[in-house]
């Protein structure tokens, strides 16, 4: 939810944000008009209700039957007008609320443009391998996974349909190693680890901003009126709904470990091979509640932790500043880390971290108390590990014979295993 007072006082800032996102600029003026209508109708309602109270008191003070009858008639008329004014005020408030919930977060520093207008901030990690100089053509992750008998998409499709899979043996252990390494990294830096619900109410899902333009990506269970989460960010954002937090000693930081579900409704024909874009996966997600003035610094902190994980597993990657038009509704700015995918000669997103400023907290009524007043906190999130990392790990660490070297940083989590070979 946006700050309506700030929008009234600084409308051009909001128009600029909409322009940068490629969104509806006129929405700003519709919200301003709706807010004016709400305040006007509310003032009318309150004025009539105050008059009604005065007239109601005059009934008991009437000195004659005639005066009492006149006062009663006036009170009855005012009661009708109050009911009408209240209905009009409630409708104006509902209209404003609907329009305000359509407004995406105001960007803070994100480059303008769409999906292809990101800015590359830097390249990190080892140089991508030159497989030609090593004398062999790299195999993609699915070919490697099937050859090693650690990924099975055919039986996944047989059991559940397309974009489902089984991880087997060292494949399952590799996913668990990534998640456990992320858990260790987060707890080392003061995050409280949590297993989170993967079903949430419409209020929580909507409060986090996920029921906007991309609502069709979310699984919905109508019989229960619950949504399956595509990230534990949703459950972690909802954790402190309607609460006043004490941030005097610093931010509240959590690491959510959960299975995630995405319909991938808009992904027809995209990454249909293997486990890059699937309906179910596991993810370790950082989440922080901070004071608004500390949000930018916290954003850099989450990005640094993501990069520490990528260095741990030795992947070549780049960091991009995501363009405004490619941000989620709740994000004011987002940094992605993209690992090199040699068989597709491209960079593939493996982490993202978003600064949602006070947008989610306003919707979910999460505040802090300072100087005797309450105000919304800021929320941030960031991926620390997910199933998709297996794709980049297999492809970047393969050998000519189809085996895969386990990154040194993950070996303690793999029982000391150094090379993944076909199971006997």
mmCIF file of C-alpha atoms in Angstrom:
data_model
loop_
_atom_site.group_PDB
_atom_site.id
_atom_site.type_symbol
_atom_site.label_atom_id
_atom_site.label_comp_id
_atom_site.label_asym_id
_atom_site.label_seq_id
_atom_site.Cartn_x
_atom_site.Cartn_y
_atom_site.Cartn_z
ATOM 1 C CA UNK A 1 0.000 0.000 0.000
ATOM 2 C CA UNK A 2 1.248 3.447 -0.866
ATOM 3 C CA UNK A 3 1.441 6.467 1.451
ATOM 4 C CA UNK A 4 -1.629 8.471 0.409
ATOM 5 C CA UNK A 5 -0.483 11.624 2.146
ATOM 6 C CA UNK A 6 2.859 11.502 0.356
ATOM 7 C CA UNK A 7 1.084 10.881 -2.957
ATOM 8 C CA UNK A 8 -1.083 13.981 -2.435
ATOM 9 C CA UNK A 9 1.937 16.106 -1.554
ATOM 10 C CA UNK A 10 4.369 14.670 -4.134
ATOM 11 C CA UNK A 11 2.262 13.342 -7.010
ATOM 12 C CA UNK A 12 5.003 13.762 -9.624
ATOM 13 C CA UNK A 13 7.200 11.256 -7.778
ATOM 14 C CA UNK A 14 4.450 8.676 -8.185
ATOM 15 C CA UNK A 15 3.862 9.589 -11.825
ATOM 16 C CA UNK A 16 7.594 9.182 -12.498
ATOM 17 C CA UNK A 17 7.520 5.744 -10.881
ATOM 18 C CA UNK A 18 4.597 4.662 -13.027
ATOM 19 C CA UNK A 19 6.343 5.937 -16.159
ATOM 20 C CA UNK A 20 9.509 4.046 -15.263
ATOM 21 C CA UNK A 21 7.493 0.844 -14.778
ATOM 22 C CA UNK A 22 5.544 1.365 -17.993
ATOM 23 C CA UNK A 23 2.390 1.408 -15.866
ATOM 24 C CA UNK A 24 -0.745 3.579 -15.897
ATOM 25 C CA UNK A 25 0.314 7.144 -15.026
ATOM 26 C CA UNK A 26 -3.306 8.340 -14.846
ATOM 27 C CA UNK A 27 -3.848 6.068 -11.868
ATOM 28 C CA UNK A 28 -2.161 8.732 -9.739
ATOM 29 C CA UNK A 29 -4.847 11.302 -10.555
ATOM 30 C CA UNK A 30 -7.658 8.788 -10.131
ATOM 31 C CA UNK A 31 -6.359 8.039 -6.645
ATOM 32 C CA UNK A 32 -6.081 11.741 -5.818
ATOM 33 C CA UNK A 33 -9.667 12.307 -6.977
ATOM 34 C CA UNK A 34 -10.884 9.259 -5.054
ATOM 35 C CA UNK A 35 -9.073 10.423 -1.928
ATOM 36 C CA UNK A 36 -10.671 13.852 -2.216
ATOM 37 C CA UNK A 37 -14.090 12.227 -2.645
ATOM 38 C CA UNK A 38 -13.480 10.035 0.407
ATOM 39 C CA UNK A 39 -12.457 12.967 2.588
ATOM 40 C CA UNK A 40 -15.372 15.103 1.359
ATOM 41 C CA UNK A 41 -18.006 12.403 1.891
ATOM 42 C CA UNK A 42 -16.520 11.503 5.267
ATOM 43 C CA UNK A 43 -16.679 15.157 6.364
ATOM 44 C CA UNK A 44 -20.316 15.358 5.250
ATOM 45 C CA UNK A 45 -21.173 12.168 7.114
ATOM 46 C CA UNK A 46 -19.468 13.316 10.327
ATOM 47 C CA UNK A 47 -21.114 16.745 10.134
ATOM 48 C CA UNK A 48 -24.569 15.215 9.718
ATOM 49 C CA UNK A 49 -23.938 12.729 12.515
ATOM 50 C CA UNK A 50 -22.912 15.560 14.853
ATOM 51 C CA UNK A 51 -26.083 17.457 13.917
ATOM 52 C CA UNK A 52 -28.114 14.284 14.512
ATOM 53 C CA UNK A 53 -26.737 13.990 18.039
ATOM 54 C CA UNK A 54 -27.670 17.587 18.822
ATOM 55 C CA UNK A 55 -31.226 17.084 17.521
ATOM 56 C CA UNK A 56 -31.564 13.778 19.396
ATOM 57 C CA UNK A 57 -30.690 15.518 22.647
ATOM 58 C CA UNK A 58 -33.237 18.249 21.904
ATOM 59 C CA UNK A 59 -36.038 15.661 21.866
ATOM 60 C CA UNK A 60 -35.670 15.104 25.585
ATOM 61 C CA UNK A 61 -35.469 18.810 26.249
ATOM 62 C CA UNK A 62 -38.659 19.715 24.337
ATOM 63 C CA UNK A 63 -40.962 21.881 26.457
ATOM 64 C CA UNK A 64 -44.173 20.957 24.664
ATOM 65 C CA UNK A 65 -45.655 18.055 22.673
ATOM 66 C CA UNK A 66 -45.438 20.156 19.538
ATOM 67 C CA UNK A 67 -41.745 20.864 20.039
ATOM 68 C CA UNK A 68 -41.110 17.189 20.779
ATOM 69 C CA UNK A 69 -42.980 16.091 17.635
ATOM 70 C CA UNK A 70 -41.030 18.564 15.500
ATOM 71 C CA UNK A 71 -37.731 17.413 17.012
ATOM 72 C CA UNK A 72 -38.627 13.759 16.394
ATOM 73 C CA UNK A 73 -39.488 14.490 12.770
ATOM 74 C CA UNK A 74 -36.193 16.335 12.316
ATOM 75 C CA UNK A 75 -34.291 13.472 13.985
ATOM 76 C CA UNK A 76 -35.973 10.958 11.675
ATOM 77 C CA UNK A 77 -35.076 13.007 8.608
ATOM 78 C CA UNK A 78 -31.492 13.382 9.794
ATOM 79 C CA UNK A 79 -31.234 9.648 10.467
ATOM 80 C CA UNK A 80 -32.089 8.977 6.829
ATOM 81 C CA UNK A 81 -29.572 11.561 5.649
ATOM 82 C CA UNK A 82 -26.882 10.104 7.959
ATOM 83 C CA UNK A 83 -27.487 6.600 6.596
ATOM 84 C CA UNK A 84 -27.221 7.907 3.043
ATOM 85 C CA UNK A 85 -24.085 9.901 3.831
ATOM 86 C CA UNK A 86 -22.501 6.899 5.531
ATOM 87 C CA UNK A 87 -23.246 4.688 2.539
ATOM 88 C CA UNK A 88 -21.735 7.290 0.227
ATOM 89 C CA UNK A 89 -18.679 7.645 2.463
ATOM 90 C CA UNK A 90 -18.208 3.876 2.682
ATOM 91 C CA UNK A 91 -18.460 3.569 -1.104
ATOM 92 C CA UNK A 92 -15.918 6.347 -1.595
ATOM 93 C CA UNK A 93 -13.552 4.628 0.856
ATOM 94 C CA UNK A 94 -13.986 1.302 -0.953
ATOM 95 C CA UNK A 95 -13.265 2.938 -4.318
ATOM 96 C CA UNK A 96 -10.137 4.573 -2.955
ATOM 97 C CA UNK A 97 -8.988 1.314 -1.387
ATOM 98 C CA UNK A 98 -9.478 -0.562 -4.657
ATOM 99 C CA UNK A 99 -7.503 2.026 -6.626
ATOM 100 C CA UNK A 100 -4.740 2.258 -4.012
ATOM 101 C CA UNK A 101 -4.299 -1.520 -4.049
ATOM 102 C CA UNK A 102 -3.769 -1.369 -7.809
ATOM 103 C CA UNK A 103 -0.785 0.919 -7.363
ATOM 104 C CA UNK A 104 2.598 -0.783 -7.388
ATOM 105 C CA UNK A 105 5.367 0.276 -5.039
ATOM 106 C CA UNK A 106 7.230 3.477 -5.831
ATOM 107 C CA UNK A 107 10.619 2.608 -7.291
ATOM 108 C CA UNK A 108 13.783 3.741 -5.532
ATOM 109 C CA UNK A 109 16.798 3.862 -7.813
ATOM 110 C CA UNK A 110 15.741 1.123 -10.246
ATOM 111 C CA UNK A 111 16.521 1.800 -13.911
ATOM 112 C CA UNK A 112 13.582 2.608 -16.151
ATOM 113 C CA UNK A 113 12.323 0.185 -18.773
ATOM 114 C CA UNK A 114 11.252 -3.412 -19.182
ATOM 115 C CA UNK A 115 12.710 -6.887 -18.863
ATOM 116 C CA UNK A 116 15.687 -6.226 -21.141
ATOM 117 C CA UNK A 117 16.601 -2.851 -19.634
ATOM 118 C CA UNK A 118 18.459 -4.162 -16.578
ATOM 119 C CA UNK A 119 21.884 -2.754 -15.708
ATOM 120 C CA UNK A 120 24.813 -5.139 -15.179
ATOM 121 C CA UNK A 121 26.589 -4.014 -12.024
ATOM 122 C CA UNK A 122 29.505 -6.488 -12.064
ATOM 123 C CA UNK A 123 30.723 -9.977 -12.916
ATOM 124 C CA UNK A 124 31.962 -12.210 -10.082
ATOM 125 C CA UNK A 125 33.272 -15.706 -9.413
ATOM 126 C CA UNK A 126 35.507 -17.766 -11.689
ATOM 127 C CA UNK A 127 35.631 -17.176 -15.419
ATOM 128 C CA UNK A 128 33.181 -19.353 -17.375
ATOM 129 C CA UNK A 129 34.944 -22.480 -18.614
ATOM 130 C CA UNK A 130 36.063 -22.803 -22.235
ATOM 131 C CA UNK A 131 34.830 -26.331 -22.917
ATOM 132 C CA UNK A 132 36.149 -26.276 -26.490
ATOM 133 C CA UNK A 133 39.705 -25.893 -25.208
ATOM 134 C CA UNK A 134 39.046 -28.823 -22.880
ATOM 135 C CA UNK A 135 38.127 -30.943 -25.872
ATOM 136 C CA UNK A 136 34.435 -31.691 -25.299
ATOM 137 C CA UNK A 137 30.961 -30.270 -25.800
ATOM 138 C CA UNK A 138 29.182 -29.625 -22.488
ATOM 139 C CA UNK A 139 25.988 -31.575 -21.809
ATOM 140 C CA UNK A 140 22.942 -29.842 -20.395
ATOM 141 C CA UNK A 141 21.838 -30.455 -16.829
ATOM 142 C CA UNK A 142 19.094 -32.912 -17.745
ATOM 143 C CA UNK A 143 21.372 -35.070 -19.869
ATOM 144 C CA UNK A 144 23.875 -35.084 -17.000
ATOM 145 C CA UNK A 145 21.169 -35.729 -14.419
ATOM 146 C CA UNK A 146 19.688 -38.646 -16.346
ATOM 147 C CA UNK A 147 23.126 -40.107 -17.043
ATOM 148 C CA UNK A 148 23.967 -39.962 -13.341
ATOM 149 C CA UNK A 149 20.457 -41.169 -12.409
ATOM 150 C CA UNK A 150 19.865 -38.179 -10.121
ATOM 151 C CA UNK A 151 17.050 -36.366 -12.012
ATOM 152 C CA UNK A 152 13.942 -38.069 -13.396
ATOM 153 C CA UNK A 153 11.504 -35.801 -15.243
ATOM 154 C CA UNK A 154 9.825 -38.604 -17.191
ATOM 155 C CA UNK A 155 8.396 -40.238 -14.087
ATOM 156 C CA UNK A 156 7.683 -36.802 -12.644
ATOM 157 C CA UNK A 157 5.485 -36.105 -15.671
ATOM 158 C CA UNK A 158 3.903 -39.539 -15.419
ATOM 159 C CA UNK A 159 2.882 -38.932 -11.822
ATOM 160 C CA UNK A 160 2.074 -35.210 -11.822
ATOM 161 C CA UNK A 161 2.294 -33.797 -15.353
ATOM 162 C CA UNK A 162 4.757 -31.527 -17.103
ATOM 163 C CA UNK A 163 7.266 -29.459 -15.115
ATOM 164 C CA UNK A 164 7.420 -31.982 -12.264
ATOM 165 C CA UNK A 165 10.415 -34.169 -11.468
ATOM 166 C CA UNK A 166 12.121 -36.478 -9.001
ATOM 167 C CA UNK A 167 15.534 -35.799 -7.491
ATOM 168 C CA UNK A 168 17.285 -39.064 -6.641
ATOM 169 C CA UNK A 169 20.384 -40.117 -4.754
ATOM 170 C CA UNK A 170 23.120 -37.493 -5.061
ATOM 171 C CA UNK A 171 20.613 -35.131 -6.712
ATOM 172 C CA UNK A 172 18.438 -35.087 -3.622
ATOM 173 C CA UNK A 173 21.534 -34.766 -1.423
ATOM 174 C CA UNK A 174 22.786 -31.870 -3.546
ATOM 175 C CA UNK A 175 19.557 -29.957 -3.018
ATOM 176 C CA UNK A 176 19.658 -30.654 0.718
ATOM 177 C CA UNK A 177 23.330 -29.613 0.829
ATOM 178 C CA UNK A 178 22.480 -26.256 -0.757
ATOM 179 C CA UNK A 179 19.601 -25.654 1.612
ATOM 180 C CA UNK A 180 21.611 -26.660 4.684
ATOM 181 C CA UNK A 181 24.569 -24.491 3.658
ATOM 182 C CA UNK A 182 22.127 -21.589 3.287
ATOM 183 C CA UNK A 183 20.703 -22.345 6.726
ATOM 184 C CA UNK A 184 24.196 -22.277 8.237
ATOM 185 C CA UNK A 185 25.055 -19.045 6.434
ATOM 186 C CA UNK A 186 21.894 -17.328 7.620
ATOM 187 C CA UNK A 187 22.108 -18.448 11.248
ATOM 188 C CA UNK A 188 25.765 -17.402 11.312
ATOM 189 C CA UNK A 189 24.538 -13.891 10.499
ATOM 190 C CA UNK A 190 21.767 -13.777 13.077
ATOM 191 C CA UNK A 191 18.741 -14.939 11.086
ATOM 192 C CA UNK A 192 16.147 -17.026 12.926
ATOM 193 C CA UNK A 193 15.483 -20.197 10.891
ATOM 194 C CA UNK A 194 11.841 -21.092 10.350
ATOM 195 C CA UNK A 195 9.817 -23.707 8.537
ATOM 196 C CA UNK A 196 6.805 -21.829 7.218
ATOM 197 C CA UNK A 197 3.239 -22.625 6.127
ATOM 198 C CA UNK A 198 2.894 -23.117 2.386
ATOM 199 C CA UNK A 199 -0.831 -22.345 2.444
ATOM 200 C CA UNK A 200 -1.905 -18.812 3.319
ATOM 201 C CA UNK A 201 -5.096 -16.764 3.430
ATOM 202 C CA UNK A 202 -6.127 -14.301 0.696
ATOM 203 C CA UNK A 203 -5.465 -11.463 3.150
ATOM 204 C CA UNK A 204 -1.819 -12.448 3.546
ATOM 205 C CA UNK A 205 -1.267 -13.273 -0.121
ATOM 206 C CA UNK A 206 -2.875 -9.979 -1.172
ATOM 207 C CA UNK A 207 -1.071 -8.078 1.565
ATOM 208 C CA UNK A 208 2.301 -9.056 0.163
ATOM 209 C CA UNK A 209 1.344 -7.790 -3.289
ATOM 210 C CA UNK A 210 1.155 -11.142 -5.079
ATOM 211 C CA UNK A 211 -2.488 -10.930 -6.180
ATOM 212 C CA UNK A 212 -1.916 -8.213 -8.739
ATOM 213 C CA UNK A 213 -0.774 -8.569 -12.332
ATOM 214 C CA UNK A 214 0.636 -12.080 -11.835
ATOM 215 C CA UNK A 215 -2.121 -13.659 -9.767
ATOM 216 C CA UNK A 216 -2.549 -16.319 -12.446
ATOM 217 C CA UNK A 217 0.852 -17.718 -11.439
ATOM 218 C CA UNK A 218 -0.477 -18.746 -8.026
ATOM 219 C CA UNK A 219 -2.237 -21.987 -7.147
ATOM 220 C CA UNK A 220 -5.583 -21.371 -5.418
ATOM 221 C CA UNK A 221 -7.637 -23.891 -3.440
ATOM 222 C CA UNK A 222 -11.219 -22.563 -3.626
ATOM 223 C CA UNK A 223 -12.667 -25.205 -1.280
ATOM 224 C CA UNK A 224 -10.426 -23.873 1.487
ATOM 225 C CA UNK A 225 -10.012 -20.280 0.291
ATOM 226 C CA UNK A 226 -6.236 -20.655 0.599
ATOM 227 C CA UNK A 227 -3.290 -20.010 -1.708
ATOM 228 C CA UNK A 228 -0.162 -22.119 -2.173
ATOM 229 C CA UNK A 229 2.890 -19.922 -1.716
ATOM 230 C CA UNK A 230 5.518 -19.466 -4.421
ATOM 231 C CA UNK A 231 8.027 -18.275 -1.815
ATOM 232 C CA UNK A 232 8.228 -18.316 1.983
ATOM 233 C CA UNK A 233 8.452 -14.520 1.713
ATOM 234 C CA UNK A 234 4.650 -14.550 1.820
ATOM 235 C CA UNK A 235 4.360 -16.471 5.089
ATOM 236 C CA UNK A 236 7.235 -14.529 6.648
ATOM 237 C CA UNK A 237 5.657 -11.198 5.681
ATOM 238 C CA UNK A 238 2.391 -12.355 7.232
ATOM 239 C CA UNK A 239 4.087 -13.539 10.427
ATOM 240 C CA UNK A 240 3.846 -10.135 12.132
ATOM 241 C CA UNK A 241 0.526 -9.005 10.600
ATOM 242 C CA UNK A 242 -1.329 -6.477 12.812
ATOM 243 C CA UNK A 243 1.611 -6.223 15.211
ATOM 244 C CA UNK A 244 3.736 -3.407 16.583
ATOM 245 C CA UNK A 245 7.388 -4.453 16.492
ATOM 246 C CA UNK A 246 10.248 -3.394 18.699
ATOM 247 C CA UNK A 247 13.168 -2.579 16.396
ATOM 248 C CA UNK A 248 15.081 -0.635 19.016
ATOM 249 C CA UNK A 249 17.783 -3.316 19.106
ATOM 250 C CA UNK A 250 17.916 -3.690 15.324
ATOM 251 C CA UNK A 251 16.107 -5.514 12.502
ATOM 252 C CA UNK A 252 14.173 -8.743 12.857
ATOM 253 C CA UNK A 253 15.652 -11.280 10.446
ATOM 254 C CA UNK A 254 14.263 -14.684 9.495
ATOM 255 C CA UNK A 255 15.233 -17.497 7.147
ATOM 256 C CA UNK A 256 12.264 -19.390 5.720
ATOM 257 C CA UNK A 257 12.797 -22.979 4.513
ATOM 258 C CA UNK A 258 9.882 -24.213 2.445
ATOM 259 C CA UNK A 259 8.602 -25.983 -0.614
ATOM 260 C CA UNK A 260 7.285 -23.480 -3.162
ATOM 261 C CA UNK A 261 4.628 -23.779 -5.875
ATOM 262 C CA UNK A 262 4.195 -21.792 -9.075
ATOM 263 C CA UNK A 263 1.755 -22.376 -11.916
ATOM 264 C CA UNK A 264 4.129 -20.881 -14.498
ATOM 265 C CA UNK A 265 1.009 -19.877 -16.408
ATOM 266 C CA UNK A 266 2.901 -17.318 -18.453
ATOM 267 C CA UNK A 267 5.848 -19.590 -19.206
ATOM 268 C CA UNK A 268 4.476 -21.543 -22.174
ATOM 269 C CA UNK A 269 7.423 -22.730 -24.249
ATOM 270 C CA UNK A 270 10.021 -21.297 -21.836
ATOM 271 C CA UNK A 271 12.608 -23.629 -20.287
ATOM 272 C CA UNK A 272 10.449 -26.695 -20.806
ATOM 273 C CA UNK A 273 13.429 -29.049 -20.602
ATOM 274 C CA UNK A 274 14.719 -30.124 -17.209
ATOM 275 C CA UNK A 275 14.221 -28.375 -13.880
ATOM 276 C CA UNK A 276 14.849 -24.695 -14.658
ATOM 277 C CA UNK A 277 11.205 -23.612 -14.596
ATOM 278 C CA UNK A 278 9.062 -26.028 -12.599
ATOM 279 C CA UNK A 279 5.850 -26.076 -10.584
ATOM 280 C CA UNK A 280 7.402 -27.252 -7.298
ATOM 281 C CA UNK A 281 10.807 -26.584 -5.762
ATOM 282 C CA UNK A 282 12.522 -25.860 -2.467
ATOM 283 C CA UNK A 283 13.952 -22.540 -1.380
ATOM 284 C CA UNK A 284 15.722 -20.874 1.527
ATOM 285 C CA UNK A 285 14.511 -17.278 1.733
ATOM 286 C CA UNK A 286 15.838 -14.444 3.874
ATOM 287 C CA UNK A 287 13.344 -11.918 5.205
ATOM 288 C CA UNK A 288 13.961 -8.775 7.250
ATOM 289 C CA UNK A 289 11.847 -6.201 9.063
ATOM 290 C CA UNK A 290 13.780 -2.932 9.418
ATOM 291 C CA UNK A 291 13.305 0.759 9.969
ATOM 292 C CA UNK A 292 12.623 2.509 6.637
ATOM 293 C CA UNK A 293 15.806 4.574 6.819
ATOM 294 C CA UNK A 294 17.844 1.362 7.172
ATOM 295 C CA UNK A 295 16.224 -0.480 4.249
ATOM 296 C CA UNK A 296 18.789 0.412 1.566
ATOM 297 C CA UNK A 297 21.691 -0.739 3.740
ATOM 298 C CA UNK A 298 19.828 -3.950 4.602
ATOM 299 C CA UNK A 299 19.270 -4.549 0.898
ATOM 300 C CA UNK A 300 23.032 -4.451 0.288
ATOM 301 C CA UNK A 301 23.517 -6.791 3.237
ATOM 302 C CA UNK A 302 21.139 -9.400 1.817
ATOM 303 C CA UNK A 303 22.840 -9.166 -1.579
ATOM 304 C CA UNK A 304 26.239 -9.681 0.053
ATOM 305 C CA UNK A 305 24.994 -12.860 1.759
ATOM 306 C CA UNK A 306 23.652 -14.181 -1.535
ATOM 307 C CA UNK A 307 27.039 -13.553 -3.105
ATOM 308 C CA UNK A 308 28.791 -15.342 -0.248
ATOM 309 C CA UNK A 309 26.700 -18.412 -1.041
ATOM 310 C CA UNK A 310 27.557 -18.190 -4.739
ATOM 311 C CA UNK A 311 31.256 -17.953 -3.903
ATOM 312 C CA UNK A 312 30.858 -20.963 -1.594
ATOM 313 C CA UNK A 313 29.669 -23.103 -4.501
ATOM 314 C CA UNK A 314 32.114 -21.553 -6.982
ATOM 315 C CA UNK A 315 29.698 -20.404 -9.678
ATOM 316 C CA UNK A 316 30.508 -17.708 -12.252
ATOM 317 C CA UNK A 317 27.783 -15.082 -11.937
ATOM 318 C CA UNK A 318 26.827 -11.503 -12.583
ATOM 319 C CA UNK A 319 24.783 -9.014 -10.539
ATOM 320 C CA UNK A 320 22.083 -6.969 -12.257
ATOM 321 C CA UNK A 321 19.951 -4.024 -11.183
ATOM 322 C CA UNK A 322 16.493 -5.054 -12.389
ATOM 323 C CA UNK A 323 14.584 -2.515 -14.470
ATOM 324 C CA UNK A 324 11.425 -0.962 -13.043
ATOM 325 C CA UNK A 325 9.090 -2.648 -15.515
ATOM 326 C CA UNK A 326 10.380 -6.075 -14.477
ATOM 327 C CA UNK A 327 9.924 -5.553 -10.736
ATOM 328 C CA UNK A 328 7.226 -7.290 -8.773
ATOM 329 C CA UNK A 329 4.387 -5.099 -7.521
ATOM 330 C CA UNK A 330 5.802 -4.810 -4.012
ATOM 331 C CA UNK A 331 9.460 -4.170 -4.889
ATOM 332 C CA UNK A 332 10.936 -0.680 -5.017
ATOM 333 C CA UNK A 333 14.274 -2.089 -6.184
ATOM 334 C CA UNK A 334 15.615 -5.568 -6.927
ATOM 335 C CA UNK A 335 19.070 -7.036 -7.484
ATOM 336 C CA UNK A 336 19.412 -10.410 -9.206
ATOM 337 C CA UNK A 337 22.396 -12.723 -9.295
ATOM 338 C CA UNK A 338 22.561 -14.739 -12.503
ATOM 339 C CA UNK A 339 24.783 -17.806 -12.916
ATOM 340 C CA UNK A 340 26.390 -18.743 -16.214
ATOM 341 C CA UNK A 341 24.629 -21.528 -18.115
ATOM 342 C CA UNK A 342 27.181 -22.889 -20.616
ATOM 343 C CA UNK A 343 24.870 -25.055 -22.726
ATOM 344 C CA UNK A 344 22.536 -22.126 -23.405
ATOM 345 C CA UNK A 345 25.285 -19.506 -23.552
ATOM 346 C CA UNK A 346 23.314 -17.231 -21.237
ATOM 347 C CA UNK A 347 22.961 -16.029 -17.683
ATOM 348 C CA UNK A 348 20.222 -17.621 -15.550
ATOM 349 C CA UNK A 349 18.701 -16.039 -12.443
ATOM 350 C CA UNK A 350 19.587 -17.942 -9.267
ATOM 351 C CA UNK A 351 18.929 -15.325 -6.587
ATOM 352 C CA UNK A 352 16.986 -12.107 -6.222
ATOM 353 C CA UNK A 353 16.701 -9.669 -3.358
ATOM 354 C CA UNK A 354 14.018 -6.985 -3.151
ATOM 355 C CA UNK A 355 13.562 -3.889 -1.045
ATOM 356 C CA UNK A 356 9.808 -3.551 -0.554
ATOM 357 C CA UNK A 357 10.136 -0.397 1.583
ATOM 358 C CA UNK A 358 6.902 0.090 3.597
ATOM 359 C CA UNK A 359 4.599 -1.266 0.865
ATOM 360 C CA UNK A 360 3.862 -4.696 2.361
ATOM 361 C CA UNK A 361 3.869 -3.466 5.947
ATOM 362 C CA UNK A 362 1.194 -0.853 5.204
ATOM 363 C CA UNK A 363 -1.055 -3.531 3.713
ATOM 364 C CA UNK A 364 -0.461 -5.943 6.585
ATOM 365 C CA UNK A 365 -0.534 -3.300 9.349
ATOM 366 C CA UNK A 366 2.981 -4.026 10.623
ATOM 367 C CA UNK A 367 4.370 -1.059 12.509
ATOM 368 C CA UNK A 368 6.911 0.043 15.060
ATOM 369 C CA UNK A 369 6.536 2.559 17.885
ATOM 370 C CA UNK A 370 8.967 5.467 18.053
ATOM 371 C CA UNK A 371 8.677 8.682 20.005
ATOM 372 C CA UNK A 372 5.197 7.708 21.137
ATOM 373 C CA UNK A 373 3.890 7.214 17.578
ATOM 374 C CA UNK A 374 3.480 4.179 15.351
ATOM 375 C CA UNK A 375 4.621 4.012 11.730
ATOM 376 C CA UNK A 376 5.079 1.272 9.110
ATOM 377 C CA UNK A 377 8.300 -0.724 9.008
ATOM 378 C CA UNK A 378 10.152 -1.720 5.828
ATOM 379 C CA UNK A 379 10.387 -5.318 4.603
ATOM 380 C CA UNK A 380 13.042 -6.974 2.445
ATOM 381 C CA UNK A 381 13.586 -10.457 1.074
ATOM 382 C CA UNK A 382 16.337 -12.411 -0.648
ATOM 383 C CA UNK A 383 16.958 -15.928 -1.983
ATOM 384 C CA UNK A 384 19.842 -17.789 -0.341
ATOM 385 C CA UNK A 385 19.482 -21.134 -2.139
ATOM 386 C CA UNK A 386 16.963 -22.910 -4.321
ATOM 387 C CA UNK A 387 16.556 -26.072 -6.394
ATOM 388 C CA UNK A 388 17.413 -24.212 -9.612
ATOM 389 C CA UNK A 389 21.034 -23.889 -8.465
ATOM 390 C CA UNK A 390 21.462 -27.589 -9.290
ATOM 391 C CA UNK A 391 21.162 -26.701 -12.995
ATOM 392 C CA UNK A 392 24.151 -24.354 -12.892
ATOM 393 C CA UNK A 393 26.174 -26.615 -10.582
ATOM 394 C CA UNK A 394 25.861 -29.642 -12.842
ATOM 395 C CA UNK A 395 26.634 -27.790 -16.057
ATOM 396 C CA UNK A 396 29.579 -25.779 -14.738
ATOM 397 C CA UNK A 397 31.218 -28.671 -12.885
ATOM 398 C CA UNK A 398 30.824 -31.478 -15.415
ATOM 399 C CA UNK A 399 33.670 -33.570 -16.737
ATOM 400 C CA UNK A 400 34.150 -35.115 -20.150
ATOM 401 C CA UNK A 401 33.065 -38.561 -18.901
ATOM 402 C CA UNK A 402 29.678 -37.240 -17.689
ATOM 403 C CA UNK A 403 30.592 -37.139 -14.007
ATOM 404 C CA UNK A 404 30.235 -33.933 -11.961
ATOM 405 C CA UNK A 405 32.706 -32.493 -9.462
ATOM 406 C CA UNK A 406 31.069 -31.459 -6.186
ATOM 407 C CA UNK A 407 32.051 -27.869 -5.280
ATOM 408 C CA UNK A 408 34.482 -27.905 -2.396
ATOM 409 C CA UNK A 409 32.226 -25.734 -0.256
ATOM 410 C CA UNK A 410 29.397 -28.296 -0.472
ATOM 411 C CA UNK A 411 31.437 -31.423 0.206
ATOM 412 C CA UNK A 412 31.000 -31.276 3.991
ATOM 413 C CA UNK A 413 27.235 -31.314 3.362
ATOM 414 C CA UNK A 414 27.539 -34.271 0.948
ATOM 415 C CA UNK A 415 29.284 -36.635 3.346
ATOM 416 C CA UNK A 416 32.647 -35.765 1.826
ATOM 417 C CA UNK A 417 31.595 -36.772 -1.709
ATOM 418 C CA UNK A 418 33.941 -35.190 -4.254
ATOM 419 C CA UNK A 419 32.574 -36.468 -7.573
ATOM 420 C CA UNK A 420 29.046 -37.534 -8.542
ATOM 421 C CA UNK A 421 29.236 -40.702 -10.609
ATOM 422 C CA UNK A 422 26.545 -43.026 -11.952
ATOM 423 C CA UNK A 423 25.118 -45.265 -9.270
ATOM 424 C CA UNK A 424 26.072 -48.954 -9.648
#
